[in-house]
mmCIF file of C-alpha atoms in Angstrom:
data_model
loop_
_atom_site.group_PDB
_atom_site.id
_atom_site.type_symbol
_atom_site.label_atom_id
_atom_site.label_comp_id
_atom_site.label_asym_id
_atom_site.label_seq_id
_atom_site.Cartn_x
_atom_site.Cartn_y
_atom_site.Cartn_z
ATOM 1 C CA GLY W 1 -104.251 43.554 -19.013
ATOM 2 C CA THR W 2 -101.671 43.941 -16.288
ATOM 3 C CA PRO W 3 -98.565 43.662 -18.526
ATOM 4 C CA GLY W 4 -100.112 45.988 -21.105
ATOM 5 C CA MET W 5 -100.869 48.711 -18.605
ATOM 6 C CA ARG W 6 -97.449 48.389 -17.039
ATOM 7 C CA HIS W 7 -95.776 48.824 -20.422
ATOM 8 C CA SER W 8 -98.001 51.809 -21.246
ATOM 9 C CA LEU W 9 -97.017 53.610 -18.056
ATOM 10 C CA PRO W 10 -93.320 54.149 -18.901
ATOM 11 C CA ASN W 11 -94.170 54.696 -22.561
ATOM 12 C CA SER W 12 -96.675 57.448 -21.822
ATOM 13 C CA ARG W 13 -94.356 59.057 -19.299
ATOM 14 C CA ILE W 14 -91.597 59.506 -21.874
ATOM 15 C CA MET W 15 -94.085 60.738 -24.479
ATOM 16 C CA ILE W 16 -95.716 63.243 -22.129
ATOM 17 C CA HIS W 17 -92.607 64.589 -20.434
ATOM 18 C CA GLN W 18 -90.960 65.146 -23.821
ATOM 19 C CA PRO W 19 -93.481 67.469 -25.552
ATOM 20 C CA SER W 20 -95.314 68.544 -22.385
ATOM 21 C CA GLY W 21 -92.242 68.919 -20.184
ATOM 22 C CA GLY W 22 -89.437 69.794 -22.561
ATOM 23 C CA ALA W 23 -87.125 72.386 -21.005
ATOM 24 C CA ARG W 24 -89.924 74.460 -19.456
ATOM 25 C CA SER W 25 -90.983 72.001 -16.753
ATOM 26 C CA PRO W 26 -89.200 68.980 -15.250
ATOM 27 C CA PRO W 27 -90.205 65.404 -16.182
ATOM 28 C CA TRP W 28 -91.812 64.697 -12.820
ATOM 29 C CA ARG W 29 -93.864 67.884 -13.091
ATOM 30 C CA GLY W 30 -95.241 67.043 -16.539
ATOM 31 C CA THR W 31 -96.272 63.583 -15.358
ATOM 32 C CA ALA W 32 -98.219 65.046 -12.439
ATOM 33 C CA THR W 33 -100.112 67.519 -14.620
#
């Protein structure tokens, strides 16, 4: 459970800040949304 969640965190961040963030908003902004 712990290792799975930890691995999902960085994975989701890259996935979200790519389509969600893009060039409109920074990576840290997309993660907060």
